[in-house]
């Protein structure tokens, strides 16, 4: 379904406010899809490329190089768990101490690289984001909440989470909540007792924030999906690093083509729910900082599923507004426009001014 004039030039694109005003007048939900450009707009020096990939490519450990070739993945969580399991198997079968030592060294090298990457990619804590930047970003996000929309992000960093928590934590729901520990007593009129931990699923019916590729605070315990929290002792990032030092690793999809990413998503109940939610939106979707690249076919497939009428929501996805940053981005969207099953529009993402 062609909707972008072939001769359209970047300088002729609509600005973000025009798109926002146009969609605000419609009596339909308005959703937002955020990509890495959201973080780049905050600070291009630390979010300009995927440091996790960079750390893998620059590792000079021959054993890790062989490991990456055997496992054929750049998924940190999978590699770490494979190493953990291999070490335990080697010990169980009385492998030579030098072999176990090599595996342990590889594990520590990879773990340290991951922790270093996490530390360098992020500000230390939420208050390092200037108040005016945080407020401006929240005002940008709030327009979608006001239109009964959902916010989807493929970023694993903490920026979106920090902005929402600092400005109006009540308006956004990521699906996590505390477990009721005494339901029978509560029925008898006694006070409820709740878990200290936050588990996903207890508020999923109200969920309007979806991290499609996971996020640093989310951990899969094999029983529950748990969200790390601030404590009186440490900032959130410090607690995340502490968990990784204890061989617990965040949920995030970091590598692979669209099929690889989708396979990872479908093996995790939180990620699957987020993906299915994207596949069932109705109204319109605005993207910012997401370029629908070669490895994003699974996202396009989800959006195409949304173009079919859903009796549960009483609607379907009618149109997409893709933010482009350059003439090259515009030509790319023109080239893949045919892959979408609904109208595709483009706007100049530089005019959004998300972080003031």
Short mmCIF file of C-alpha atoms in Angstrom, two decimals:
data_model
loop_
_atom_site.label_atom_id
_atom_site.label_comp_id
_atom_site.label_asym_id
_atom_site.label_seq_id
_atom_site.Cartn_x
_atom_site.Cartn_y
_atom_site.Cartn_z
CA UNK A 1 0.00 0.00 0.00
CA UNK A 2 1.94 3.01 -1.27
CA UNK A 3 1.39 6.29 0.55
CA UNK A 4 4.79 8.03 0.35
CA UNK A 5 5.28 10.10 -2.83
CA UNK A 6 8.36 8.79 -4.63
CA UNK A 7 9.65 12.32 -5.26
CA UNK A 8 9.20 13.40 -1.64
CA UNK A 9 12.39 15.03 -0.30
CA UNK A 10 13.53 15.25 3.29
CA UNK A 11 13.15 19.05 3.43
CA UNK A 12 9.48 18.67 2.46
CA UNK A 13 8.56 16.37 5.34
CA UNK A 14 5.93 17.27 7.91
CA UNK A 15 7.23 18.19 11.34
CA UNK A 16 6.39 16.21 14.46
CA UNK A 17 3.88 18.73 15.82
CA UNK A 18 1.86 18.53 12.59
CA UNK A 19 1.61 14.75 12.97
CA UNK A 20 0.68 15.06 16.64
CA UNK A 21 -2.06 17.62 15.94
CA UNK A 22 -3.44 15.49 13.10
CA UNK A 23 -3.67 12.32 15.19
CA UNK A 24 -4.93 14.11 18.29
CA UNK A 25 -8.08 15.11 16.40
CA UNK A 26 -8.95 11.49 15.64
CA UNK A 27 -11.12 9.47 17.98
CA UNK A 28 -8.70 6.55 17.97
CA UNK A 29 -5.78 5.46 20.16
CA UNK A 30 -2.30 6.74 19.35
CA UNK A 31 0.66 4.49 20.15
CA UNK A 32 4.41 5.09 20.26
CA UNK A 33 7.31 2.86 19.21
CA UNK A 34 10.74 3.89 20.48
CA UNK A 35 14.07 2.69 19.11
CA UNK A 36 17.69 3.46 19.87
CA UNK A 37 17.28 6.97 18.46
CA UNK A 38 15.34 7.84 21.62
CA UNK A 39 18.49 7.24 23.66
CA UNK A 40 20.75 8.81 21.02
CA UNK A 41 18.65 11.98 21.22
CA UNK A 42 19.44 12.12 24.94
CA UNK A 43 23.21 11.65 24.53
CA UNK A 44 24.69 10.58 21.19
CA UNK A 45 28.15 10.10 22.74
CA UNK A 46 27.13 7.11 24.87
CA UNK A 47 24.18 5.72 22.93
CA UNK A 48 25.38 6.20 19.36
CA UNK A 49 25.96 2.46 18.79
CA UNK A 50 25.39 -0.81 20.51
CA UNK A 51 28.21 -1.08 23.03
CA UNK A 52 27.30 -4.67 23.83
CA UNK A 53 28.23 -5.67 20.29
CA UNK A 54 31.33 -3.54 20.52
CA UNK A 55 32.49 -5.24 23.69
CA UNK A 56 32.02 -8.67 22.12
CA UNK A 57 33.92 -7.74 18.98
CA UNK A 58 36.84 -6.33 20.93
CA UNK A 59 37.29 -9.26 23.29
CA UNK A 60 40.65 -10.84 22.62
CA UNK A 61 39.99 -14.11 24.40
CA UNK A 62 40.52 -17.02 21.96
CA UNK A 63 38.27 -19.31 24.00
CA UNK A 64 35.42 -16.81 23.82
CA UNK A 65 35.98 -16.44 20.09
CA UNK A 66 35.58 -20.21 19.71
CA UNK A 67 32.56 -20.17 22.02
CA UNK A 68 30.78 -17.53 19.94
CA UNK A 69 31.37 -19.65 16.86
CA UNK A 70 29.99 -22.82 18.47
CA UNK A 71 26.93 -21.25 20.09
CA UNK A 72 26.43 -18.95 17.08
CA UNK A 73 24.85 -16.13 19.05
CA UNK A 74 25.67 -12.77 20.56
CA UNK A 75 22.96 -13.14 23.17
CA UNK A 76 24.76 -12.43 26.43
CA UNK A 77 22.19 -14.18 28.58
CA UNK A 78 22.39 -17.37 26.52
CA UNK A 79 26.20 -17.38 26.37
CA UNK A 80 26.52 -16.80 30.11
CA UNK A 81 24.15 -19.64 30.93
CA UNK A 82 25.87 -21.94 28.45
CA UNK A 83 29.18 -21.20 30.16
CA UNK A 84 27.71 -21.80 33.61
CA UNK A 85 26.31 -25.14 32.50
CA UNK A 86 29.51 -26.18 30.70
CA UNK A 87 31.61 -25.45 33.78
CA UNK A 88 29.32 -27.56 35.98
CA UNK A 89 29.35 -30.44 33.45
CA UNK A 90 33.14 -30.28 33.20
CA UNK A 91 33.43 -30.49 36.98
CA UNK A 92 30.94 -33.36 37.16
CA UNK A 93 32.97 -35.39 34.66
CA UNK A 94 36.27 -34.61 36.37
CA UNK A 95 37.66 -32.61 33.48
CA UNK A 96 41.23 -31.44 33.72
CA UNK A 97 41.64 -28.48 36.09
CA UNK A 98 43.22 -26.37 33.34
CA UNK A 99 40.15 -26.81 31.14
CA UNK A 100 37.79 -25.78 33.95
CA UNK A 101 40.09 -22.87 34.71
CA UNK A 102 39.92 -21.70 31.09
CA UNK A 103 36.14 -21.85 31.13
CA UNK A 104 35.97 -19.96 34.41
CA UNK A 105 38.32 -17.30 33.07
CA UNK A 106 36.19 -16.92 29.93
CA UNK A 107 33.10 -16.57 32.10
CA UNK A 108 34.68 -13.85 34.22
CA UNK A 109 35.95 -12.00 31.15
CA UNK A 110 32.55 -11.98 29.51
CA UNK A 111 30.77 -11.06 32.74
CA UNK A 112 33.11 -8.15 33.39
CA UNK A 113 32.67 -6.94 29.82
CA UNK A 114 28.90 -6.98 30.17
CA UNK A 115 28.98 -5.12 33.48
CA UNK A 116 31.41 -2.57 32.03
CA UNK A 117 29.16 -2.08 29.01
CA UNK A 118 26.11 -1.57 31.21
CA UNK A 119 27.97 0.95 33.38
CA UNK A 120 29.32 2.95 30.46
CA UNK A 121 26.05 3.05 28.54
CA UNK A 122 24.07 4.69 31.30
CA UNK A 123 24.10 7.69 33.58
CA UNK A 124 24.73 6.49 37.12
CA UNK A 125 21.25 7.28 38.40
CA UNK A 126 17.99 8.98 37.50
CA UNK A 127 18.96 12.36 38.99
CA UNK A 128 21.80 12.79 36.52
CA UNK A 129 19.13 13.57 33.93
CA UNK A 130 18.50 17.30 34.18
CA UNK A 131 14.99 18.13 35.51
CA UNK A 132 14.09 20.14 32.40
CA UNK A 133 15.14 17.25 30.13
CA UNK A 134 13.20 14.72 32.18
CA UNK A 135 10.09 16.90 32.19
CA UNK A 136 10.30 17.60 28.46
CA UNK A 137 10.60 13.89 27.73
CA UNK A 138 7.64 13.07 29.96
CA UNK A 139 5.51 15.70 28.19
CA UNK A 140 6.39 14.00 24.91
CA UNK A 141 5.35 10.59 26.27
CA UNK A 142 2.25 11.86 28.03
CA UNK A 143 0.56 12.79 24.74
CA UNK A 144 0.21 9.07 24.02
CA UNK A 145 -1.19 8.23 27.44
CA UNK A 146 -3.80 10.95 26.90
CA UNK A 147 -4.87 9.19 23.68
CA UNK A 148 -5.28 5.78 25.38
CA UNK A 149 -2.10 4.61 23.73
CA UNK A 150 0.64 2.17 24.60
CA UNK A 151 4.36 2.84 24.52
CA UNK A 152 6.58 0.15 23.04
CA UNK A 153 10.36 0.27 23.32
CA UNK A 154 13.09 -1.91 21.86
CA UNK A 155 15.67 -0.27 24.15
CA UNK A 156 17.06 -2.10 27.15
CA UNK A 157 18.45 0.99 28.90
CA UNK A 158 16.92 2.81 31.86
CA UNK A 159 16.07 6.21 30.33
CA UNK A 160 12.38 5.56 29.63
CA UNK A 161 11.88 3.92 33.03
CA UNK A 162 13.63 6.75 34.85
CA UNK A 163 11.61 9.48 33.13
CA UNK A 164 8.29 7.81 33.90
CA UNK A 165 9.17 7.09 37.53
CA UNK A 166 10.44 10.58 38.18
CA UNK A 167 7.47 12.47 36.73
CA UNK A 168 4.28 10.45 37.11
CA UNK A 169 4.74 6.78 38.01
CA UNK A 170 0.99 6.25 38.35
CA UNK A 171 0.21 6.92 34.70
CA UNK A 172 2.44 4.17 33.33
CA UNK A 173 2.00 0.46 34.06
CA UNK A 174 4.71 -2.02 33.09
CA UNK A 175 2.75 -5.04 34.32
CA UNK A 176 4.78 -5.62 37.47
CA UNK A 177 3.28 -5.75 40.95
CA UNK A 178 3.62 -7.34 44.37
CA UNK A 179 2.33 -10.84 45.04
CA UNK A 180 -0.46 -11.25 47.62
CA UNK A 181 0.90 -13.71 50.15
CA UNK A 182 -2.27 -14.35 52.18
CA UNK A 183 -5.29 -14.42 49.83
CA UNK A 184 -7.39 -16.62 52.14
CA UNK A 185 -6.84 -14.35 55.13
CA UNK A 186 -7.70 -11.33 52.99
CA UNK A 187 -11.06 -12.92 52.13
CA UNK A 188 -11.78 -13.16 55.85
CA UNK A 189 -11.24 -9.43 56.26
CA UNK A 190 -7.66 -9.49 57.48
CA UNK A 191 -5.01 -7.13 56.13
CA UNK A 192 -3.14 -8.21 53.02
CA UNK A 193 0.49 -9.21 53.14
CA UNK A 194 2.51 -8.50 50.04
CA UNK A 195 5.86 -9.64 48.72
CA UNK A 196 8.79 -7.27 48.78
CA UNK A 197 9.70 -8.24 45.23
CA UNK A 198 7.92 -6.98 42.13
CA UNK A 199 6.74 -9.74 39.78
CA UNK A 200 5.40 -9.37 36.28
CA UNK A 201 1.83 -10.41 35.57
CA UNK A 202 -0.05 -8.98 38.52
CA UNK A 203 -0.88 -5.78 36.63
CA UNK A 204 -0.60 -6.96 33.03
CA UNK A 205 -4.26 -6.23 32.26
CA UNK A 206 -3.53 -2.52 32.79
CA UNK A 207 -0.11 -2.61 31.14
CA UNK A 208 0.66 0.27 28.78
CA UNK A 209 4.48 0.16 28.77
CA UNK A 210 6.06 -2.69 26.83
CA UNK A 211 9.79 -3.41 26.56
CA UNK A 212 9.77 -5.54 23.42
CA UNK A 213 13.39 -6.66 23.77
CA UNK A 214 13.53 -6.68 27.56
CA UNK A 215 15.22 -4.20 29.87
CA UNK A 216 18.02 -4.11 32.40
CA UNK A 217 15.82 -4.21 35.53
CA UNK A 218 14.00 -7.39 34.43
CA UNK A 219 15.27 -10.82 35.50
CA UNK A 220 13.92 -14.27 34.69
CA UNK A 221 14.13 -16.49 37.78
CA UNK A 222 12.74 -19.47 35.80
CA UNK A 223 9.61 -19.21 37.96
CA UNK A 224 8.78 -15.50 37.84
CA UNK A 225 9.82 -12.43 35.89
CA UNK A 226 11.16 -10.12 38.60
CA UNK A 227 11.93 -6.40 38.44
CA UNK A 228 14.91 -5.04 40.33
CA UNK A 229 14.19 -2.00 42.50
CA UNK A 230 15.96 0.82 44.25
CA UNK A 231 17.09 0.09 47.78
CA UNK A 232 18.20 2.32 50.63
CA UNK A 233 21.74 1.05 50.04
CA UNK A 234 22.17 1.30 46.28
CA UNK A 235 20.91 2.99 43.17
CA UNK A 236 19.10 0.77 40.68
CA UNK A 237 22.08 0.31 38.36
CA UNK A 238 24.25 -0.81 41.28
CA UNK A 239 21.68 -3.44 42.26
CA UNK A 240 21.57 -4.70 38.68
CA UNK A 241 25.35 -5.02 38.60
CA UNK A 242 25.27 -6.85 41.92
CA UNK A 243 22.81 -9.39 40.55
CA UNK A 244 24.98 -9.99 37.50
CA UNK A 245 27.94 -10.62 39.77
CA UNK A 246 25.77 -13.29 41.39
CA UNK A 247 25.24 -14.95 37.98
CA UNK A 248 21.81 -13.43 37.37
CA UNK A 249 21.40 -11.76 34.01
CA UNK A 250 18.82 -9.26 32.73
CA UNK A 251 16.31 -10.11 30.05
CA UNK A 252 17.18 -8.44 26.78
CA UNK A 253 17.36 -9.41 23.13
CA UNK A 254 20.67 -8.14 21.84
CA UNK A 255 21.47 -9.96 18.63
CA UNK A 256 20.43 -12.04 15.67
CA UNK A 257 18.21 -11.41 12.68
CA UNK A 258 14.46 -10.98 12.95
CA UNK A 259 13.88 -14.73 13.19
CA UNK A 260 16.51 -15.11 15.92
CA UNK A 261 15.00 -12.25 17.89
CA UNK A 262 11.50 -13.65 17.53
CA UNK A 263 12.69 -17.08 18.70
CA UNK A 264 14.18 -15.49 21.80
CA UNK A 265 10.99 -13.52 22.39
CA UNK A 266 8.77 -16.60 22.13
CA UNK A 267 10.79 -18.45 24.79
CA UNK A 268 10.05 -15.83 27.45
CA UNK A 269 6.53 -15.21 28.74
CA UNK A 270 7.08 -11.48 29.36
CA UNK A 271 8.58 -10.83 25.93
CA UNK A 272 5.87 -12.91 24.26
CA UNK A 273 3.13 -10.91 25.96
CA UNK A 274 4.72 -7.63 24.87
CA UNK A 275 5.06 -8.85 21.29
CA UNK A 276 1.46 -10.09 21.21
CA UNK A 277 0.32 -6.72 22.55
CA UNK A 278 2.07 -4.94 19.68
CA UNK A 279 0.34 -7.38 17.33
CA UNK A 280 -3.07 -6.22 18.60
CA UNK A 281 -2.93 -2.43 18.70
CA UNK A 282 -5.55 -0.29 17.01
CA UNK A 283 -5.61 3.28 15.75
CA UNK A 284 -2.28 4.75 14.70
CA UNK A 285 1.37 4.20 15.61
CA UNK A 286 4.15 6.79 15.68
CA UNK A 287 7.76 5.61 15.65
CA UNK A 288 10.72 7.60 16.88
CA UNK A 289 14.33 6.51 16.55
CA UNK A 290 13.38 3.15 15.09
CA UNK A 291 14.55 2.61 11.52
CA UNK A 292 12.90 -0.73 10.67
CA UNK A 293 16.25 -2.20 9.68
CA UNK A 294 17.20 -5.56 8.25
CA UNK A 295 16.85 -7.28 11.63
CA UNK A 296 13.44 -5.80 12.45
CA UNK A 297 11.23 -7.97 10.29
CA UNK A 298 9.57 -9.39 13.41
CA UNK A 299 8.39 -5.89 14.36
CA UNK A 300 6.93 -5.30 10.90
CA UNK A 301 5.20 -8.71 11.09
CA UNK A 302 3.64 -7.77 14.44
CA UNK A 303 2.36 -4.47 13.06
CA UNK A 304 0.92 -6.23 10.01
CA UNK A 305 -1.01 -8.55 12.33
CA UNK A 306 -2.49 -5.45 13.93
CA UNK A 307 -3.96 -4.32 10.61
CA UNK A 308 -6.54 -7.10 10.81
CA UNK A 309 -9.75 -6.19 12.63
CA UNK A 310 -9.68 -7.36 16.23
CA UNK A 311 -13.14 -7.95 17.76
CA UNK A 312 -11.68 -7.66 21.27
CA UNK A 313 -10.39 -4.13 20.72
CA UNK A 314 -13.07 -3.21 18.20
CA UNK A 315 -10.51 -1.84 15.78
CA UNK A 316 -7.27 -2.30 13.91
CA UNK A 317 -4.07 -0.47 13.05
CA UNK A 318 -4.84 2.03 10.28
CA UNK A 319 -1.63 3.97 9.81
CA UNK A 320 2.02 4.30 10.81
CA UNK A 321 4.01 7.52 11.08
CA UNK A 322 7.74 6.83 10.83
CA UNK A 323 10.22 9.40 12.07
CA UNK A 324 13.25 9.75 9.80
CA UNK A 325 16.41 11.66 10.61
CA UNK A 326 18.01 12.07 7.19
CA UNK A 327 17.53 11.76 3.45
CA UNK A 328 19.07 8.28 3.66
CA UNK A 329 16.49 7.25 6.29
CA UNK A 330 13.70 8.55 4.05
CA UNK A 331 14.94 6.54 1.06
CA UNK A 332 15.18 3.44 3.24
CA UNK A 333 11.54 3.73 4.36
CA UNK A 334 10.46 4.31 0.77
CA UNK A 335 12.28 1.12 -0.18
CA UNK A 336 10.55 -1.05 2.43
CA UNK A 337 7.14 0.64 2.40
CA UNK A 338 5.70 -2.31 0.50
CA UNK A 339 6.35 -4.59 3.48
CA UNK A 340 3.69 -2.83 5.58
CA UNK A 341 0.03 -3.77 5.34
CA UNK A 342 -1.22 -0.29 6.25
CA UNK A 343 -0.58 3.30 5.25
CA UNK A 344 2.97 4.49 5.91
CA UNK A 345 3.68 8.18 6.49
CA UNK A 346 6.97 9.87 7.32
CA UNK A 347 7.91 12.94 9.34
CA UNK A 348 11.10 14.77 10.30
CA UNK A 349 12.14 13.27 13.64
CA UNK A 350 14.59 16.12 14.29
CA UNK A 351 11.60 18.36 14.99
CA UNK A 352 10.35 16.27 17.92
CA UNK A 353 12.73 17.86 20.48
CA UNK A 354 12.05 15.10 23.00
CA UNK A 355 14.70 16.11 25.52
CA UNK A 356 14.09 19.86 25.17
#
